Short mmCIF file of C-alpha atoms and ligand atoms in Angstrom, two decimals:
data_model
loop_
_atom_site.label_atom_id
_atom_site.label_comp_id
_atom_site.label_asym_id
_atom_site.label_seq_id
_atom_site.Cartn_x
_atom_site.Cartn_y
_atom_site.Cartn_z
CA UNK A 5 140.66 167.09 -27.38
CA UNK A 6 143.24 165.34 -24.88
CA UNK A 7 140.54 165.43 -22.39
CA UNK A 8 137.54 163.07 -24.42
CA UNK A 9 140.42 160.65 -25.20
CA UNK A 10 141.05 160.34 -20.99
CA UNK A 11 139.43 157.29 -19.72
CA UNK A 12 137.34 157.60 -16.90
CA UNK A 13 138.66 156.61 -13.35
CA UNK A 14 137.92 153.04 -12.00
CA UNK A 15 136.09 152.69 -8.93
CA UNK A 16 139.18 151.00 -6.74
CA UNK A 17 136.72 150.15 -3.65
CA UNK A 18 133.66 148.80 -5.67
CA UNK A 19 136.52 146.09 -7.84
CA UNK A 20 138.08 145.72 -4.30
CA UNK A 21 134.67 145.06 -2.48
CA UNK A 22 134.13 142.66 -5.17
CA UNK A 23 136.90 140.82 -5.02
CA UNK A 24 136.73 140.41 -0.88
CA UNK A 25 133.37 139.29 -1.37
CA UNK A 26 134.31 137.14 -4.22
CA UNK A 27 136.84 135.13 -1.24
CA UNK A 28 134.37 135.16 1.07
CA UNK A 29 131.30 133.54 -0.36
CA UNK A 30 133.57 131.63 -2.63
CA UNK A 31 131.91 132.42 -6.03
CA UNK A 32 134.64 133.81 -8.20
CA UNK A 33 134.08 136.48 -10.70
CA UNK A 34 134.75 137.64 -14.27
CA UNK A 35 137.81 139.12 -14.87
CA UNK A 36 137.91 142.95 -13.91
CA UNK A 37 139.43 143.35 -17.35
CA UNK A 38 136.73 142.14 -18.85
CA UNK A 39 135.09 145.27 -18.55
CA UNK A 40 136.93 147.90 -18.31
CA UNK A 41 140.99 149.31 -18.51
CA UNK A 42 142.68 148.75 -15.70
CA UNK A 43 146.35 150.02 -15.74
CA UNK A 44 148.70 148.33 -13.48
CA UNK A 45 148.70 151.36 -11.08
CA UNK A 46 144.89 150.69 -10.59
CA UNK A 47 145.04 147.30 -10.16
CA UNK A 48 148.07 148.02 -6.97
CA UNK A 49 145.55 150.57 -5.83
CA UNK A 50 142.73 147.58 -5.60
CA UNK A 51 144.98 145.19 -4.40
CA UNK A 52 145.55 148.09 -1.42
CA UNK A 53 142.12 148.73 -1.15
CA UNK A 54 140.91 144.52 -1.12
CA UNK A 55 144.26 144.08 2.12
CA UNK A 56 142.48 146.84 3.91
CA UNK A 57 138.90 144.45 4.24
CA UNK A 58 141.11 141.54 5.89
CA UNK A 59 142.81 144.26 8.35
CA UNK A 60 139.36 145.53 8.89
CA UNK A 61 138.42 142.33 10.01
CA UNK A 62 141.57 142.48 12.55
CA UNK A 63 144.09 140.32 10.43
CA UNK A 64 147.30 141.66 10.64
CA UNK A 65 150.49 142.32 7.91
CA UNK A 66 152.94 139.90 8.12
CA UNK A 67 154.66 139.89 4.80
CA UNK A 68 154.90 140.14 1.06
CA UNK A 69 154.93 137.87 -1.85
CA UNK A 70 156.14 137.73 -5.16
CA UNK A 71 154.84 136.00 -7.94
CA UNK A 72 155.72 135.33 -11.83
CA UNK A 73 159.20 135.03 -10.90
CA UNK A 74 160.18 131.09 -12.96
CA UNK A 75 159.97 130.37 -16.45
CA UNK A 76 157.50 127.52 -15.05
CA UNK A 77 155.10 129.42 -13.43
CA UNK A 78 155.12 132.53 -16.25
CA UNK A 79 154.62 129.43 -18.61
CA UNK A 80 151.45 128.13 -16.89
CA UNK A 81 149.71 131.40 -16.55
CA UNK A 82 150.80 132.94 -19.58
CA UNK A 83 152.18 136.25 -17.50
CA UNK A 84 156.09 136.54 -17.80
CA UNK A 85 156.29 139.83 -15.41
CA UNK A 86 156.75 139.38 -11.70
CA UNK A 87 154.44 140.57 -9.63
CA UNK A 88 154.13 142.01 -6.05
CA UNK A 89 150.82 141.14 -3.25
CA UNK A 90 150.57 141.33 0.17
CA UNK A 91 150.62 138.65 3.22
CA UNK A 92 148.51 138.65 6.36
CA UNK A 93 148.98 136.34 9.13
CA UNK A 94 145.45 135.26 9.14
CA UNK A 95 146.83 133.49 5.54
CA UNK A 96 149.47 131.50 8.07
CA UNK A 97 148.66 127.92 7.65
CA UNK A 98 150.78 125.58 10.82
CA UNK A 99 153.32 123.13 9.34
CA UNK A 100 152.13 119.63 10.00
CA UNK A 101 148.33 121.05 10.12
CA UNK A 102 145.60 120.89 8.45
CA UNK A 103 142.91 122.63 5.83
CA UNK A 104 139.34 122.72 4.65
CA UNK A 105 138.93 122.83 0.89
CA UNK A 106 135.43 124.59 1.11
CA UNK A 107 137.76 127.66 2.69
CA UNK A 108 138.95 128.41 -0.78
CA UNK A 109 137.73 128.46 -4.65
CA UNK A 110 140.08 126.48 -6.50
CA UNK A 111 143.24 126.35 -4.71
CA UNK A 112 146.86 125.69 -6.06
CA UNK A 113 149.67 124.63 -4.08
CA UNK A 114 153.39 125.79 -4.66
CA UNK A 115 156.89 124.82 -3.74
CA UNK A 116 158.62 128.07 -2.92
CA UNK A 117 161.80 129.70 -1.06
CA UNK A 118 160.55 132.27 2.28
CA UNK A 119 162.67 134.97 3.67
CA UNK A 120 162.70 136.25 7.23
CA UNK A 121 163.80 139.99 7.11
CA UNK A 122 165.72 141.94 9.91
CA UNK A 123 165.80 145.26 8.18
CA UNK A 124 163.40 147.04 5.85
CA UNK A 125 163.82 146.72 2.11
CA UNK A 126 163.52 149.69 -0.57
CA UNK A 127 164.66 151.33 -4.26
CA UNK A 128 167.39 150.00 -6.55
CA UNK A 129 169.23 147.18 -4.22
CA UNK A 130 171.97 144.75 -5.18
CA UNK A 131 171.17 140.87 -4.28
CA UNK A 132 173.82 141.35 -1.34
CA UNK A 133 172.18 144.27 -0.24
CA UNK A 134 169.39 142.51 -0.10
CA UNK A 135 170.73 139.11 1.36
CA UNK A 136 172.60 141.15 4.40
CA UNK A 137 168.62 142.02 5.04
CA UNK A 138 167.62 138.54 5.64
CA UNK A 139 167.34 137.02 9.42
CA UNK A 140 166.62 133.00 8.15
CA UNK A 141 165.41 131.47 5.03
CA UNK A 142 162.93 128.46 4.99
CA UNK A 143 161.71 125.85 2.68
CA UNK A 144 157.69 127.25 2.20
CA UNK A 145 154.60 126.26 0.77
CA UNK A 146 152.17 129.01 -0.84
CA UNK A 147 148.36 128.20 -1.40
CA UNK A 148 146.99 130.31 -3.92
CA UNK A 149 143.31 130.68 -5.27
CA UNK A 150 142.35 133.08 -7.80
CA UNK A 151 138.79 134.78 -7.09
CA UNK A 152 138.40 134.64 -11.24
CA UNK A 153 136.82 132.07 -12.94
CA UNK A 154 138.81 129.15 -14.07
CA UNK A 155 141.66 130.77 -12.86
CA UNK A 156 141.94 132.85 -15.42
CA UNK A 157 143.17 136.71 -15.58
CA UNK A 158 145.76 139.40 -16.84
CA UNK A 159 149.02 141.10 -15.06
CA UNK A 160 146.32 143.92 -13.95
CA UNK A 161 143.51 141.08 -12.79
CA UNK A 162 146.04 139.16 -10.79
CA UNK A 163 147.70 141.88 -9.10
CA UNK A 164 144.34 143.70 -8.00
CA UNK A 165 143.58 140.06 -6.85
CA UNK A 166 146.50 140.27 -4.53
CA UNK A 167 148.01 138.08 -6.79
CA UNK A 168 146.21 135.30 -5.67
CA UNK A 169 147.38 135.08 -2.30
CA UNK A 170 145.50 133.05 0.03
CA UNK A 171 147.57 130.59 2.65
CA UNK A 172 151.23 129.97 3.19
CA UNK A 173 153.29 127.36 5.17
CA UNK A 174 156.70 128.28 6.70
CA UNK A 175 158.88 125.12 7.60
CA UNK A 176 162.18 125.05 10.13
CA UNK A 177 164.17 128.34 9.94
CA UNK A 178 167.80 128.62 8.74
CA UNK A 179 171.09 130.89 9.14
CA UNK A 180 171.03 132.72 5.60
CA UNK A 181 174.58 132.06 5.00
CA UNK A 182 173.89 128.80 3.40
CA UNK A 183 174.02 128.51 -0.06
CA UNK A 184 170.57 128.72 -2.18
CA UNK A 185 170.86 129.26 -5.33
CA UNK A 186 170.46 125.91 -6.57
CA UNK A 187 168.65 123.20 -4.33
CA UNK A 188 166.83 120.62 -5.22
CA UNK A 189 162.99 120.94 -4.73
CA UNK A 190 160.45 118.59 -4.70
CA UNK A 191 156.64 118.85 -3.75
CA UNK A 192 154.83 115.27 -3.24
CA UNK A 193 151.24 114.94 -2.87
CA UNK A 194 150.12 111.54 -0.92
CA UNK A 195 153.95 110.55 -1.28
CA UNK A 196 154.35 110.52 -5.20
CA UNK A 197 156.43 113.45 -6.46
CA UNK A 198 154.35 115.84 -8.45
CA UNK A 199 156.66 118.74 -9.06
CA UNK A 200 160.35 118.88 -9.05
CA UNK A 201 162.70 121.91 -9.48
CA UNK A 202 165.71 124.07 -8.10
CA UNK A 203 165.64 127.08 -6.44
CA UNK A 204 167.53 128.17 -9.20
CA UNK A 205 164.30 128.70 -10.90
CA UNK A 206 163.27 131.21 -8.82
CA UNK A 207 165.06 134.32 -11.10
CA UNK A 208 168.01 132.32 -11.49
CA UNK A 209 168.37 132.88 -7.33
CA UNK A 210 165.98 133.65 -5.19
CA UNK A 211 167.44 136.49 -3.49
CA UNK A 212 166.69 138.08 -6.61
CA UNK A 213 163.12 137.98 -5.88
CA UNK A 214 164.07 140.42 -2.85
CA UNK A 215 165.57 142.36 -5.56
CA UNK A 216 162.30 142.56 -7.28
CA UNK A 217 160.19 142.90 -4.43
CA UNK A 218 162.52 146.44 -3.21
CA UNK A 219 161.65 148.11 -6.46
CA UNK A 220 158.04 146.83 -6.93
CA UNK A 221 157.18 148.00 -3.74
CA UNK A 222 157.09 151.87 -4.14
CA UNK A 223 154.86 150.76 -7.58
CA UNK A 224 152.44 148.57 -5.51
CA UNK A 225 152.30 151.64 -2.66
CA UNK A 226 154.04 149.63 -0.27
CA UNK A 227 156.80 149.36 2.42
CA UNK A 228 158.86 146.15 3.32
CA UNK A 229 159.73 146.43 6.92
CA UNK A 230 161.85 144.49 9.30
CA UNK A 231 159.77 141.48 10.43
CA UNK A 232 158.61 140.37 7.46
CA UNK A 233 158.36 137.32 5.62
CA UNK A 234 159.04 137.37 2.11
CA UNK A 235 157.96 134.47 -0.29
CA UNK A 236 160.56 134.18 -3.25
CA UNK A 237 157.60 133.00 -5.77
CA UNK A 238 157.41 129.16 -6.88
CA UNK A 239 160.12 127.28 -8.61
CA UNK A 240 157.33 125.14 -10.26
CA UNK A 241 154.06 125.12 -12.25
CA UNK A 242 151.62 125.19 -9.08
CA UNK A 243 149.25 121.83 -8.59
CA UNK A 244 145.33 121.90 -7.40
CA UNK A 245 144.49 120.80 -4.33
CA UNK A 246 142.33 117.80 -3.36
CA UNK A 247 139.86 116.74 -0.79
CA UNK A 248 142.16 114.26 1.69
CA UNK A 249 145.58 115.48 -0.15
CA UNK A 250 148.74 114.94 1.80
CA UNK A 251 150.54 118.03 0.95
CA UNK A 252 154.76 118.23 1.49
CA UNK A 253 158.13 120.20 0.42
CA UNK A 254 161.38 118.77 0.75
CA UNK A 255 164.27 121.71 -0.04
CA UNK A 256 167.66 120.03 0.04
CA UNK A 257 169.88 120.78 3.22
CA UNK A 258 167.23 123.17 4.57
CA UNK A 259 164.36 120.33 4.80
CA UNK A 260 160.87 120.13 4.84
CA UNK A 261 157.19 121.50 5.63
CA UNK A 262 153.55 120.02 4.59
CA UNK A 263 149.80 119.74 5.33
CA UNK A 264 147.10 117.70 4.73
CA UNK A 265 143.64 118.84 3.32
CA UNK A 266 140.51 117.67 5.23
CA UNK A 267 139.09 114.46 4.27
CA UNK A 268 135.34 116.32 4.22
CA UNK A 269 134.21 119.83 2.97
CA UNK A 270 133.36 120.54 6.37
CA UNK A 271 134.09 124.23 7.89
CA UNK A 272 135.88 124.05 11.29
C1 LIG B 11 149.58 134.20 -9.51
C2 LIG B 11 150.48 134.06 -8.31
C3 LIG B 11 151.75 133.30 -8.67
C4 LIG B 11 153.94 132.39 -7.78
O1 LIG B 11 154.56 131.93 -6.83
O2 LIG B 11 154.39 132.39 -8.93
C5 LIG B 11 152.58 132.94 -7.52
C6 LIG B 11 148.90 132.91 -9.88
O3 LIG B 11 149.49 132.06 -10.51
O4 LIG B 11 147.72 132.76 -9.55
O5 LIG B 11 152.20 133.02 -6.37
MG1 LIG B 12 153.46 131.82 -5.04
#
């Protein structure tokens, strides 16, 4: 009897095929929820399975990323859990450079907090045990773009989506000794101000997203090594990007990093 009630398994590489193709020829997708269960182990196992086509196509691991992790951002999408994807440096996008739109689907930009580890992070850590991890901190930008339709999805969707991840900008690096758990951020697009927040809104303190990120990792099938680059999550809402958008962060005392977005749709 236990056995008709089990569900059936979900094919991780078809939904993780999907989704890669989804990114590449820029036509998103329904949500994977949509038609079937997927628990939140599946959806780590896609997100796994959908890294594996970028390092296929010889992009490298460079980091993590968490998301979900201010009242803001869990506001805006509606999901208050964090949540745990995976960074490649083919996602690096150069401070001071510059982007196509027509590389993405409908991308989002977001003021965040990044980390620069010297020693691998794991299990049930304190926030100094994490923080004595960390090489430099940096004020960062994260472009995200969901391969769902109108940006639209569950906890499961988003994290077999790699929870959205698609470029990130690293401004100047910093000793981690100064102080961050409360400085002033503000995001301006073409000079105006369009978000402003603290990095106090990143869990309170953003070295609690390391926190986060140590025990989400053994859930997501994952291992945070020395090297990496963690981003903390955004302190805002995130704002869509424009054609001809001049994109830039300013994080009190540890400064600033932007872009600008092509003027055409043009493909370099
Ligand atoms: C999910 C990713 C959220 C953040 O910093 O909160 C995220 C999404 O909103 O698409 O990266
Ligand atoms: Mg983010």
């Amino acid at each position: 009897m236990a056995r008709a009630s089990r569900r059936l398994a979900i094919d991780v590489a078809k939904h993780a095929r999907a989704l890669d193709e989804a990114m590449t020829s820029g036509i998103p997708l329904p949500q994977l929820s949509a038609g079937e269960a997927v628990t939140l182990v599946d959806a780590y196992r896609i997100q796994m399975a959908l890294v594996e086509h970028r390092l296929n196509r010889q992009d490298e691991r460079s980091g993590i990323k968490l998301g979900l992790t201010s009242r803001a951002k869990a506001a805006q999408m509606g999901i208050a859990e964090p949540i745990y994807g995976r960074l490649t440096d083919g996602m690096l996008i150069d401070d001071g450079g510059e982007i196509t739109l027509s590389a993405y689907i409908q991308p989002r930009v977001e003021p965040e907090i990044a980390f620069l580890l010297k020693a691998p992070l794991g299990g049930p850590i304190s926030v100094a045990q994490a923080m004595a991890a960390v090489e430099a901190i940096a004020p960062a930008i994260e472009v995200i773009d969901s391969r769902y339709r109108d940006f639209k999805f569950t906890l499961a969707d988003v994290v077999a989506d790699n929870c959205s991840a698609a470029g990130y900008l690293l401004g100047p690096w910093h000793r981690p000794d100064i102080d961050i758990s409360n400085l002033g951020m503000v995001l301006e697009i073409d000079g105006r101000p369009v978000q402003i927040g603290s990095s106090a809104a990143i869990l309170g303190h953003p070295a609690r997203s390391l926190v986060q990120a140590a025990r989400l990792a053994a859930l997501a099938g994952d291992r945070i090594q020395a090297g990496y680059i963690v981003m903390a999550g955004s302190a805002t809402a995130a704002e869509p990007l424009k054609v001809g958008a001049a994109v830039s962060l300013s994080v009190e005392t540890i400064g600033r990093v932007g872009f600008r977005v092509a003027m055409d749709q043009q493909q370099q």
